Tab-separated table of C-alpha atoms (C1' of nucleotides) in Angstrom:
chain	number	residue	atom	x	y	z
X	1	MET	CA	17.158	39.868	-12.229
X	2	HIS	CA	16.186	36.347	-11.314
X	3	GLU	CA	18.148	34.097	-9.065
X	4	THR	CA	19.080	30.693	-10.441
X	5	PHE	CA	18.758	27.609	-8.282
X	6	TYR	CA	21.008	24.607	-8.790
X	7	ILE	CA	19.843	21.018	-8.780
X	8	ALA	CA	21.757	17.761	-8.440
X	9	ILE	CA	20.252	14.445	-9.528
X	10	VAL	CA	21.150	11.084	-8.023
X	11	ASP	CA	19.661	8.035	-9.742
X	12	ASP	CA	21.192	4.826	-11.014
X	13	HIS	CA	19.390	4.836	-14.370
X	14	THR	CA	21.456	6.956	-16.747
X	15	MET	CA	18.622	7.432	-19.194
X	16	PHE	CA	16.275	8.696	-16.514
X	17	ARG	CA	18.941	10.961	-15.072
X	18	LYS	CA	19.798	12.571	-18.375
X	19	GLY	CA	16.137	12.886	-19.280
X	20	ILE	CA	15.260	14.659	-16.045
X	21	THR	CA	18.301	16.860	-16.542
X	22	ALA	CA	17.087	17.987	-19.958
X	23	LEU	CA	13.647	18.551	-18.509
X	24	ILE	CA	14.769	20.620	-15.544
X	25	ASN	CA	17.000	22.763	-17.691
X	26	LEU	CA	13.806	23.828	-19.453
X	27	PHE	CA	12.402	25.132	-16.150
X	28	PRO	CA	13.099	28.871	-15.908
X	29	GLY	CA	15.280	29.694	-12.918
X	30	TYR	CA	16.669	26.190	-12.420
X	31	ARG	CA	19.832	24.518	-13.703
X	32	VAL	CA	21.172	21.034	-13.193
X	33	LEU	CA	24.573	21.353	-11.569
X	34	PHE	CA	25.505	17.688	-12.086
X	35	ASP	CA	24.073	14.185	-11.971
X	36	ALA	CA	25.333	11.060	-10.233
X	37	ALA	CA	24.613	7.324	-10.389
X	38	ASN	CA	24.624	6.767	-6.605
X	39	GLY	CA	25.558	8.278	-3.263
X	40	LYS	CA	29.267	7.630	-3.600
X	41	ASP	CA	29.320	9.163	-7.055
X	42	PHE	CA	27.420	12.180	-5.710
X	43	ILE	CA	29.873	12.786	-2.874
X	44	HIS	CA	32.750	12.406	-5.274
X	45	GLN	CA	31.329	14.955	-7.677
X	46	LEU	CA	30.505	17.543	-4.995
X	47	LYS	CA	32.917	20.458	-5.272
X	48	PRO	CA	32.364	22.908	-2.403
X	49	PRO	CA	31.631	25.745	-2.340
X	50	HIS	CA	29.608	25.052	-5.485
X	51	LEU	CA	26.774	23.224	-3.797
X	52	PRO	CA	23.363	22.409	-5.244
X	53	ASP	CA	20.341	24.018	-3.603
X	54	ILE	CA	18.300	20.874	-4.100
X	55	VAL	CA	19.231	17.202	-4.460
X	56	LEU	CA	16.782	14.920	-6.231
X	57	LEU	CA	17.462	11.584	-4.620
X	58	ASP	CA	16.355	8.159	-5.773
X	59	ILE	CA	15.956	5.603	-2.980
X	60	SER	CA	16.990	2.302	-4.497
X	61	MET	CA	20.515	2.472	-5.838
X	62	PRO	CA	23.540	0.210	-5.829
X	63	GLU	CA	26.679	1.119	-3.861
X	64	MET	CA	25.064	3.760	-1.615
X	65	ASP	CA	21.308	4.067	-1.476
X	66	GLY	CA	19.010	7.029	-0.891
X	67	TYR	CA	18.828	6.659	2.875
X	68	ALA	CA	22.581	6.513	3.324
X	69	THR	CA	23.095	9.410	0.949
X	70	ALA	CA	20.485	11.493	2.772
X	71	ASP	CA	22.291	10.810	6.046
X	72	TRP	CA	25.572	11.960	4.574
X	73	ILE	CA	24.070	15.152	3.147
X	74	ARG	CA	22.316	16.027	6.403
X	75	VAL	CA	25.538	15.674	8.325
X	76	ASN	CA	27.933	17.291	5.891
X	77	HIS	CA	25.793	19.873	4.098
X	78	PRO	CA	22.639	20.550	6.122
X	79	GLY	CA	21.767	23.485	3.894
X	80	ILE	CA	21.021	21.290	0.915
X	81	CYS	CA	17.349	20.485	0.410
X	82	ILE	CA	16.737	16.781	-0.120
X	83	LEU	CA	13.814	15.709	-2.279
X	84	ALA	CA	13.169	11.987	-2.585
X	85	LEU	CA	12.203	10.712	-6.004
X	86	SER	CA	10.879	7.194	-6.190
X	87	THR	CA	8.535	4.776	-7.882
X	88	MET	CA	7.670	3.223	-4.549
X	89	GLU	CA	4.459	4.320	-3.003
X	90	SER	CA	5.028	2.231	0.102
X	91	GLU	CA	4.392	4.004	3.364
X	92	THR	CA	7.489	2.698	5.019
X	93	ALA	CA	9.766	3.944	2.265
X	94	ILE	CA	8.250	7.408	2.455
X	95	ILE	CA	8.363	7.580	6.238
X	96	LYS	CA	11.881	6.211	6.325
X	97	MET	CA	13.042	8.788	3.811
X	98	ILE	CA	11.423	11.568	5.822
X	99	LYS	CA	13.166	10.330	8.952
X	100	HIS	CA	16.419	10.467	7.035
X	101	GLY	CA	15.846	14.140	6.392
X	102	ALA	CA	14.009	14.398	3.081
X	103	ARG	CA	12.052	17.633	2.686
X	104	GLY	CA	9.780	16.177	0.055
X	105	TYR	CA	8.747	12.999	-1.720
X	106	ILE	CA	7.850	12.905	-5.392
X	107	LEU	CA	6.652	9.894	-7.316
X	108	LYS	CA	8.303	9.104	-10.618
X	109	ASP	CA	4.992	9.021	-12.392
X	110	ALA	CA	4.032	12.473	-11.227
X	111	ASP	CA	3.684	15.262	-13.750
X	112	PRO	CA	6.765	17.441	-14.346
X	113	SER	CA	4.723	20.440	-13.210
X	114	GLU	CA	4.593	18.796	-9.788
X	115	LEU	CA	8.355	18.639	-9.790
X	116	GLN	CA	8.539	22.350	-10.512
X	117	LEU	CA	5.998	23.001	-7.763
X	118	ALA	CA	8.056	20.892	-5.367
X	119	PHE	CA	11.131	23.010	-6.158
X	120	ARG	CA	9.290	26.253	-5.469
X	121	GLU	CA	7.589	25.073	-2.293
X	122	SER	CA	10.591	23.391	-0.767
X	123	LEU	CA	12.762	26.444	-1.357
X	124	SER	CA	10.196	28.899	0.023
X	125	LYS	CA	8.423	26.905	2.723
X	126	GLY	CA	11.194	24.402	3.364
X	127	PHE	CA	9.172	21.337	2.465
X	128	TYR	CA	6.804	19.914	-0.131
X	129	TYR	CA	4.385	17.080	0.273
X	130	ASN	CA	1.735	15.738	-1.996
X	131	ASP	CA	-1.780	15.598	-0.555
X	132	ALA	CA	-1.654	11.839	-0.842
X	133	ILE	CA	1.289	11.515	1.521
X	134	THR	CA	0.711	14.429	3.896
X	135	GLY	CA	-0.971	12.042	6.305
X	136	LEU	CA	2.108	9.889	6.420
X	137	VAL	CA	4.264	12.921	7.041
X	138	LEU	CA	2.221	13.984	10.029
X	139	GLN	CA	2.502	10.519	11.499
X	140	ALA	CA	6.263	10.539	11.033
X	141	VAL	CA	6.516	13.973	12.650
X	142	GLY	CA	4.598	12.611	15.612
X	143	ASP	CA	7.165	9.859	15.950
X	144	LEU	CA	9.969	12.408	15.944
X	145	PHE	CA	8.483	14.177	18.966
X	146	ASN	CA	7.957	10.982	20.900
X	147	ASN	CA	11.037	8.835	20.663
X	148	ASN	CA	13.498	10.738	18.583
X	149	THR	CA	16.860	9.089	18.704
X	150	ARG	CA	18.360	11.529	16.273
X	151	GLU	CA	21.968	10.858	17.180
X	152	LEU	CA	23.405	9.168	14.146
X	153	ALA	CA	26.358	7.795	16.070
X	154	PRO	CA	28.349	5.230	14.109
X	155	GLY	CA	27.438	2.773	16.833
X	156	LYS	CA	30.459	0.609	17.373
X	157	LEU	CA	29.715	-3.022	17.985
X	158	THR	CA	31.288	-5.066	20.728
X	159	ASP	CA	33.256	-8.224	19.966
X	160	ARG	CA	30.371	-10.473	20.870
X	161	GLU	CA	27.941	-8.453	18.794
X	162	LEU	CA	30.319	-8.580	15.850
X	163	SER	CA	30.641	-12.343	15.973
X	164	PHE	CA	26.883	-12.552	16.333
X	165	VAL	CA	26.490	-10.499	13.134
X	166	ARG	CA	28.891	-12.765	11.289
X	167	HIS	CA	26.949	-15.823	12.366
X	168	ALA	CA	23.713	-14.087	11.395
X	169	CYS	CA	24.987	-13.737	7.827
X	170	SER	CA	24.014	-17.322	7.163
X	171	GLU	CA	21.010	-19.580	7.075
X	172	LYS	CA	21.358	-20.401	10.755
X	173	SER	CA	18.442	-19.636	13.057
X	174	TYR	CA	19.043	-17.580	16.175
X	175	LEU	CA	18.703	-20.761	18.212
X	176	GLN	CA	21.505	-22.386	16.247
X	177	ILE	CA	23.621	-19.264	16.616
X	178	ALA	CA	23.034	-19.368	20.365
X	179	ARG	CA	24.366	-22.935	20.490
X	180	ASP	CA	27.350	-22.027	18.303
X	181	LEU	CA	28.205	-19.116	20.573
X	182	GLN	CA	27.587	-21.226	23.685
X	183	VAL	CA	25.080	-18.799	25.117
X	184	SER	CA	21.341	-18.897	25.715
X	185	GLU	CA	18.699	-17.983	23.204
X	186	ARG	CA	17.847	-14.876	25.235
X	187	THR	CA	21.387	-13.637	25.098
X	188	VAL	CA	21.388	-13.843	21.333
X	189	ASP	CA	18.091	-12.007	21.410
X	190	GLY	CA	19.864	-9.273	23.342
X	191	TYR	CA	22.627	-9.096	20.740
X	192	ARG	CA	20.049	-8.799	18.044
X	193	GLU	CA	18.249	-5.978	19.798
X	194	SER	CA	21.352	-3.918	20.509
X	195	VAL	CA	22.792	-4.472	17.027
X	196	PHE	CA	19.505	-3.459	15.415
X	197	LYS	CA	19.546	-0.274	17.446
X	198	LYS	CA	23.171	0.528	16.714
X	199	LEU	CA	22.941	-0.160	12.995
X	200	LYS	CA	19.494	1.427	12.725
X	201	VAL	CA	17.948	-1.569	11.015
X	202	SER	CA	14.718	-3.357	11.805
X	203	THR	CA	15.081	-6.821	10.306
X	204	ARG	CA	17.698	-9.525	10.075
X	205	VAL	CA	17.941	-9.021	6.312
X	206	GLY	CA	18.587	-5.329	6.908
X	207	MET	CA	21.392	-6.214	9.312
X	208	VAL	CA	22.950	-8.634	6.815
X	209	LEU	CA	22.806	-6.038	4.032
X	210	PHE	CA	24.398	-3.436	6.307
X	211	ALA	CA	27.141	-5.834	7.322
X	212	ILE	CA	27.992	-6.634	3.731
X	213	ARG	CA	27.833	-3.031	2.503
X	214	THR	CA	30.155	-1.809	5.206
X	215	GLY	CA	32.522	-4.728	4.843
X	216	MET	CA	31.847	-6.000	8.351
X	217	VAL	CA	31.602	-9.415	6.774
X	218	LYS	CA	33.244	-10.480	3.556
X	219	LEU	CA	31.536	-12.700	1.053
W	1	MET	CA	17.837	20.735	-45.539
W	2	HIS	CA	17.732	17.796	-43.131
W	3	GLU	CA	14.822	15.475	-42.729
W	4	THR	CA	13.240	15.272	-39.297
W	5	PHE	CA	12.312	11.915	-37.773
W	6	TYR	CA	9.430	11.610	-35.343
W	7	ILE	CA	9.506	9.602	-32.159
W	8	ALA	CA	6.720	8.348	-29.899
W	9	ILE	CA	7.381	7.305	-26.300
W	10	VAL	CA	5.342	4.753	-24.396
W	11	ASP	CA	6.151	4.362	-20.698
W	12	ASP	CA	3.999	4.386	-17.595
W	13	HIS	CA	6.239	6.685	-15.562
W	14	THR	CA	5.296	10.223	-16.452
W	15	MET	CA	8.496	11.720	-15.129
W	16	PHE	CA	10.653	9.379	-17.210
W	17	ARG	CA	8.532	9.978	-20.299
W	18	LYS	CA	8.717	13.732	-20.074
W	19	GLY	CA	12.402	13.603	-19.274
W	20	ILE	CA	13.217	11.458	-22.288
W	21	THR	CA	11.051	13.747	-24.381
W	22	ALA	CA	13.055	16.802	-23.369
W	23	LEU	CA	16.242	14.860	-24.014
W	24	ILE	CA	15.294	13.633	-27.481
W	25	ASN	CA	14.141	17.088	-28.542
W	26	LEU	CA	17.750	18.145	-27.986
W	27	PHE	CA	18.920	15.576	-30.575
W	28	PRO	CA	19.291	17.311	-33.956
W	29	GLY	CA	16.968	15.810	-36.547
W	30	TYR	CA	14.585	14.154	-34.081
W	31	ARG	CA	11.328	15.362	-32.545
W	32	VAL	CA	8.985	13.701	-30.085
W	33	LEU	CA	5.583	13.460	-31.745
W	34	PHE	CA	3.762	12.470	-28.558
W	35	ASP	CA	4.092	10.330	-25.445
W	36	ALA	CA	1.747	7.791	-23.923
W	37	ALA	CA	1.377	5.995	-20.578
W	38	ASN	CA	0.607	2.568	-22.078
W	39	GLY	CA	-0.402	0.751	-25.241
W	40	LYS	CA	-4.035	1.803	-25.160
W	41	ASP	CA	-3.078	5.406	-24.635
W	42	PHE	CA	-0.645	5.127	-27.544
W	43	ILE	CA	-3.271	3.735	-29.934
W	44	HIS	CA	-5.681	6.410	-28.838
W	45	GLN	CA	-3.213	9.190	-29.510
W	46	LEU	CA	-2.169	7.876	-32.941
W	47	LYS	CA	-3.573	10.147	-35.632
W	48	PRO	CA	-2.831	8.745	-39.096
W	49	PRO	CA	-1.371	9.761	-41.389
W	50	HIS	CA	0.895	11.492	-38.859
W	51	LEU	CA	2.784	8.401	-37.703
W	52	PRO	CA	5.998	8.283	-35.713
W	53	ASP	CA	9.040	6.775	-37.420
W	54	ILE	CA	10.157	5.145	-34.192
W	55	VAL	CA	8.307	4.030	-31.071
W	56	LEU	CA	10.255	3.764	-27.828
W	57	LEU	CA	8.420	1.064	-25.951
W	58	ASP	CA	8.663	0.157	-22.286
W	59	ILE	CA	7.871	-3.479	-21.491
W	60	SER	CA	6.208	-3.428	-18.094
W	61	MET	CA	3.149	-1.227	-18.153
W	62	PRO	CA	-0.373	-1.433	-16.777
W	63	GLU	CA	-3.380	-1.751	-19.087
W	64	MET	CA	-1.479	-2.858	-22.200
W	65	ASP	CA	2.133	-3.911	-21.907
W	66	GLY	CA	5.059	-3.704	-24.307
W	67	TYR	CA	4.533	-7.105	-25.914
W	68	ALA	CA	0.856	-6.482	-26.681
W	69	THR	CA	1.601	-2.992	-27.946
W	70	ALA	CA	4.359	-4.309	-30.206
W	71	ASP	CA	1.949	-6.870	-31.631
W	72	TRP	CA	-0.624	-4.200	-32.381
W	73	ILE	CA	1.919	-1.929	-34.051
W	74	ARG	CA	3.320	-4.747	-36.187
W	75	VAL	CA	-0.168	-5.627	-37.425
W	76	ASN	CA	-1.584	-2.154	-37.921
W	77	HIS	CA	1.470	-0.079	-38.806
W	78	PRO	CA	4.303	-2.354	-39.906
W	79	GLY	CA	6.327	0.622	-41.086
W	80	ILE	CA	6.897	1.903	-37.572
W	81	CYS	CA	10.222	0.894	-36.051
W	82	ILE	CA	9.847	-0.545	-32.540
W	83	LEU	CA	12.650	-0.051	-30.041
W	84	ALA	CA	12.263	-1.700	-26.649
W	85	LEU	CA	13.370	0.331	-23.649
W	86	SER	CA	13.650	-1.500	-20.385
W	87	THR	CA	15.453	-1.841	-17.084
W	88	MET	CA	15.327	-5.614	-17.349
W	89	GLU	CA	18.460	-7.308	-18.432
W	90	SER	CA	16.813	-10.711	-18.440
W	91	GLU	CA	17.375	-12.905	-21.468
W	92	THR	CA	13.794	-14.011	-21.679
W	93	ALA	CA	12.437	-10.471	-21.736
W	94	ILE	CA	14.840	-9.460	-24.506
W	95	ILE	CA	14.203	-12.540	-26.626
W	96	LYS	CA	10.474	-12.273	-26.109
W	97	MET	CA	10.501	-8.641	-27.192
W	98	ILE	CA	12.492	-9.514	-30.302
W	99	LYS	CA	9.968	-12.228	-31.123
W	100	HIS	CA	7.265	-9.596	-30.830
W	101	GLY	CA	8.929	-7.529	-33.506
W	102	ALA	CA	11.258	-5.138	-31.706
W	103	ARG	CA	14.073	-3.855	-33.930
W	104	GLY	CA	16.240	-2.957	-30.977
W	105	TYR	CA	16.592	-3.232	-27.222
W	106	ILE	CA	17.999	-0.424	-25.104
W	107	LEU	CA	18.609	-0.530	-21.374
W	108	LYS	CA	17.363	2.352	-19.274
W	109	ASP	CA	20.738	2.843	-17.734
W	110	ALA	CA	22.445	3.209	-21.093
W	111	ASP	CA	23.980	6.522	-22.085
W	112	PRO	CA	21.758	8.892	-24.120
W	113	SER	CA	24.348	8.737	-26.893
W	114	GLU	CA	23.467	5.073	-27.277
W	115	LEU	CA	19.864	6.055	-27.755
W	116	GLN	CA	20.864	8.447	-30.535
W	117	LEU	CA	22.995	5.708	-32.089
W	118	ALA	CA	20.064	3.310	-31.888
W	119	PHE	CA	17.894	5.815	-33.761
W	120	ARG	CA	20.434	6.206	-36.547
W	121	GLU	CA	21.193	2.509	-36.921
W	122	SER	CA	17.609	1.312	-36.775
W	123	LEU	CA	16.539	3.829	-39.390
W	124	SER	CA	19.429	3.065	-41.729
W	125	LYS	CA	20.101	-0.636	-41.164
W	126	GLY	CA	16.665	-1.536	-39.834
W	127	PHE	CA	17.877	-2.783	-36.474
W	128	TYR	CA	20.110	-1.922	-33.539
W	129	TYR	CA	21.544	-4.244	-30.934
W	130	ASN	CA	24.022	-3.611	-28.198
W	131	ASP	CA	27.106	-5.824	-28.167
W	132	ALA	CA	25.930	-7.383	-24.942
W	133	ILE	CA	22.563	-8.200	-26.456
W	134	THR	CA	23.795	-9.352	-29.874
W	135	GLY	CA	24.968	-12.579	-28.294
W	136	LEU	CA	21.512	-13.295	-26.983
W	137	VAL	CA	19.973	-12.501	-30.339
W	138	LEU	CA	22.283	-14.886	-32.151
W	139	GLN	CA	21.622	-17.553	-29.572
W	140	ALA	CA	17.878	-17.061	-29.971
W	141	VAL	CA	18.221	-17.382	-33.750
W	142	GLY	CA	20.333	-20.481	-33.284
W	143	ASP	CA	17.687	-22.010	-31.085
W	144	LEU	CA	15.173	-21.529	-33.874
W	145	PHE	CA	17.277	-23.658	-36.245
W	146	ASN	CA	18.432	-26.552	-34.117
W	147	ASN	CA	15.910	-27.423	-31.472
W	148	ASN	CA	18.208	-26.705	-28.641
W	149	THR	CA	16.680	-27.612	-25.340
W	150	ARG	CA	19.655	-27.089	-23.144
W	151	GLU	CA	18.972	-25.855	-19.652
W	152	LEU	CA	22.569	-25.148	-18.804
W	153	ALA	CA	21.767	-22.815	-15.956
W	154	PRO	CA	20.921	-24.834	-12.847
W	155	GLY	CA	18.247	-22.611	-11.427
W	156	LYS	CA	17.197	-20.037	-13.920
W	157	LEU	CA	14.805	-17.526	-12.405
W	158	THR	CA	11.890	-16.000	-14.234
W	159	ASP	CA	11.451	-12.240	-14.532
W	160	ARG	CA	8.932	-12.137	-11.710
W	161	GLU	CA	11.139	-14.232	-9.466
W	162	LEU	CA	14.095	-12.003	-10.202
W	163	SER	CA	12.249	-8.841	-9.288
W	164	PHE	CA	10.975	-10.618	-6.182
W	165	VAL	CA	14.541	-11.428	-5.157
W	166	ARG	CA	15.601	-7.841	-5.680
W	167	HIS	CA	12.744	-6.629	-3.503
W	168	ALA	CA	13.605	-9.250	-0.908
W	169	CYS	CA	17.097	-7.787	-0.561
W	170	SER	CA	15.707	-5.094	1.695
W	171	GLU	CA	13.932	-4.654	5.002
W	172	LYS	CA	10.553	-4.988	3.358
W	173	SER	CA	8.239	-7.738	4.618
W	174	TYR	CA	6.750	-10.138	2.113
W	175	LEU	CA	3.431	-8.353	2.533
W	176	GLN	CA	5.012	-5.065	1.537
W	177	ILE	CA	6.734	-6.731	-1.406
W	178	ALA	CA	3.378	-8.146	-2.493
W	179	ARG	CA	1.926	-4.653	-2.484
W	180	ASP	CA	4.914	-3.236	-4.363
W	181	LEU	CA	4.638	-5.962	-7.000
W	182	GLN	CA	0.855	-5.575	-7.139
W	183	VAL	CA	0.157	-9.226	-6.400
W	184	SER	CA	-1.308	-11.100	-3.453
W	185	GLU	CA	0.625	-12.277	-0.432
W	186	ARG	CA	0.151	-15.901	-1.565
W	187	THR	CA	1.702	-15.223	-4.919
W	188	VAL	CA	4.776	-13.773	-3.288
W	189	ASP	CA	4.808	-16.833	-1.072
W	190	GLY	CA	4.887	-18.881	-4.264
W	191	TYR	CA	7.810	-16.885	-5.604
W	192	ARG	CA	9.658	-17.480	-2.365
W	193	GLU	CA	9.097	-21.199	-2.485
W	194	SER	CA	10.221	-21.647	-6.093
W	195	VAL	CA	13.227	-19.375	-5.657
W	196	PHE	CA	14.266	-21.263	-2.523
W	197	LYS	CA	14.110	-24.486	-4.502
W	198	LYS	CA	15.975	-23.139	-7.513
W	199	LEU	CA	18.720	-21.473	-5.507
W	200	LYS	CA	18.840	-24.320	-3.003
W	201	VAL	CA	18.477	-22.101	0.038
W	202	SER	CA	16.175	-22.454	3.002
W	203	THR	CA	15.840	-18.967	4.450
W	204	ARG	CA	15.397	-15.418	3.234
W	205	VAL	CA	18.848	-14.500	4.512
W	206	GLY	CA	20.305	-17.373	2.492
W	207	MET	CA	18.568	-16.115	-0.596
W	208	VAL	CA	19.859	-12.575	-0.054
W	209	LEU	CA	23.412	-13.850	0.415
W	210	PHE	CA	23.169	-15.942	-2.761
W	211	ALA	CA	21.815	-12.990	-4.728
W	212	ILE	CA	24.677	-10.768	-3.605
W	213	ARG	CA	27.417	-13.332	-4.118
W	214	THR	CA	26.326	-14.124	-7.657
W	215	GLY	CA	25.757	-10.473	-8.553
W	216	MET	CA	22.043	-10.963	-9.093
W	217	VAL	CA	21.628	-7.809	-7.100
W	218	LYS	CA	24.249	-5.108	-6.933
W	219	LEU	CA	25.167	-3.365	-3.720
N	1	DT	C1'	27.378	5.812	40.933
N	2	DG	C1'	25.795	5.578	36.811
N	3	DA	C1'	26.967	3.731	31.993
N	4	DG	C1'	27.896	0.121	29.310
N	5	DC	C1'	28.553	-4.722	28.628
N	6	DA	C1'	27.507	-9.515	29.209
N	7	DT	C1'	24.389	-12.830	30.679
N	8	DC	C1'	19.736	-14.782	31.437
N	9	DG	C1'	14.152	-15.274	31.602
N	10	DG	C1'	8.654	-14.978	30.160
N	11	DG	C1'	5.186	-13.788	27.072
N	12	DG	C1'	3.242	-12.408	22.920
N	13	DA	C1'	2.527	-10.425	18.130
N	14	DA	C1'	4.172	-10.562	13.650
N	15	DA	C1'	6.623	-12.361	10.025
N	16	DA	C1'	8.577	-16.136	7.709
N	17	DC	C1'	8.203	-20.681	6.359
N	18	DC	C1'	5.828	-24.888	4.553
N	19	DA	C1'	2.372	-28.045	2.518
N	20	DC	C1'	-1.153	-28.949	-0.014
N	21	DC	C1'	-4.857	-27.069	-3.012
N	22	DC	C1'	-6.883	-24.517	-7.192
N	23	DT	C1'	-7.347	-21.622	-11.951
N	24	DG	C1'	-5.634	-20.189	-16.204
N	25	DT	C1'	-2.127	-19.214	-20.222
N	26	DT	C1'	1.741	-20.042	-23.204
N	27	DC	C1'	4.859	-22.723	-25.421
N	28	DC	C1'	6.867	-26.970	-26.844
N	29	DT	C1'	6.851	-31.761	-27.969
N	30	DT	C1'	4.653	-35.804	-29.569
B	1	DA	C1'	-4.540	-32.060	-32.062
B	2	DA	C1'	-3.360	-33.627	-27.360
B	3	DG	C1'	-0.582	-33.690	-23.618
B	4	DG	C1'	2.767	-31.753	-20.606
B	5	DA	C1'	5.943	-28.483	-18.772
B	6	DA	C1'	6.633	-23.905	-17.098
B	7	DC	C1'	4.700	-19.785	-15.905
B	8	DA	C1'	1.621	-16.160	-13.376
B	9	DG	C1'	-1.796	-15.855	-9.982
B	10	DG	C1'	-4.555	-17.045	-6.016
B	11	DG	C1'	-6.198	-19.841	-1.683
B	12	DT	C1'	-6.419	-22.573	3.491
B	13	DG	C1'	-4.232	-23.855	7.317
B	14	DG	C1'	-0.489	-24.647	10.119
B	15	DT	C1'	4.431	-24.535	12.394
B	16	DT	C1'	8.626	-22.121	13.295
B	17	DT	C1'	11.324	-18.073	13.618
B	18	DT	C1'	11.827	-13.463	14.210
B	19	DC	C1'	10.912	-9.494	16.560
B	20	DC	C1'	9.934	-6.830	20.632
B	21	DC	C1'	8.327	-5.798	24.953
B	22	DC	C1'	8.661	-6.636	30.165
B	23	DG	C1'	12.020	-7.753	33.442
B	24	DA	C1'	16.634	-9.525	36.168
B	25	DT	C1'	21.885	-10.291	37.737
B	26	DG	C1'	26.717	-9.164	38.050
B	27	DC	C1'	30.922	-7.146	36.230
B	28	DT	C1'	34.021	-3.266	34.979
B	29	DC	C1'	35.440	1.369	34.342
B	30	DA	C1'	35.626	6.274	34.760
DNA sequence: TGAGCATCGGGGAAAACCACCCTGTTCCTT
DNA sequence: AAGGAACAGGGTGGTTTTCCCCGATGCTCA
């Protein structure tokens, strides 16, 4: 008697989602439990205790992207194996996804047999990485040993930081923001640094996107 | 006894291709004859007189894109029904594909049932267009009659510019975007400059805010 | 008595921004 | 048929802004 493993698929393109679903249902020993258009949809459709063994997670999605969804899964259902599925071959995307807890990274133009292999490997060994990206994985692992700030604290912002963020959601330069807030350029630089750390972003655009997604600023 | 219609799929993403294949093979009365990664691959795999009734054609592909492939099919096998399959919702892409002989245009995030409907309609009526797209088709036809040169939209972005903007709504640097879009850093710099002018913004943050406010990119 | 917050500063690398330059193609108008 | 937009793609060189270290002071609160 063979055990059946359950898969969930999260991707914003319906056609791709349904296609992959049909494909996976042809794999012996695997069934698609459900599919979702984004992270929010996924969370909404999750009905414990019927959890998927593996989540196939696209990175770029509206509403709630792959990184945010991976965070949520890691916190709320650490037993679920996260496999990232993306067209992007960019190092940063891969490393970022690994840092967010993905156990594997599969390119959308890989062969379906690789997908099946990824299922097997990640369930038995706990991870699956393509030869092409193993190097990147090792580098990311190194980073985790060095400066791992793995607390995913919400990171509440202070009043000053909040008003800084609101000013930053504009075309103003940091120098202009400093003048508006009646503080020095260095002080604003300090706001930036602490906000980046708290929101876990690395660029001003990332901060703006975060602020809008979470409703910190209204448009 | 029902007749069986044969489908060919042309798309550069293997995973999507194989997924759609599995999906279509579940449709009663339809079989996937073969799938190809691009136009050249498609031509190479064609073995007359075993021709597909319908070709599902992606637009953006390496080697030989959707437009070129459509041209070739129209010239060499006019009997084959071409259905465009794309993520792009841009007017120009749709109109251009229609001009190249596509009998229908289906978005990748449409429901599979729409795909099945498109098969039925295009085989019986000779064409299939979504309600949302019919308007564009009519407008395109209208333009052919009265030389309508209205540029009602203030800053209409091209396809490349649009995908640039979408990539820019992230923490990626312009260099990374250049690599993702497979163009040089200078070219991306050109996109930036023309988009800034068209949207009347002066910084990347301004562009991101504009894109979100107008729904150019969804969050 | 640290921890966290607010405020400043220098220096430097990277990214973003800008201004001109060039090649082609396609499509439309004259 | 010729010209001119508009488009995709690439290039040099330069300024400004962002980003990220290294500090520092003083204040409050538990």
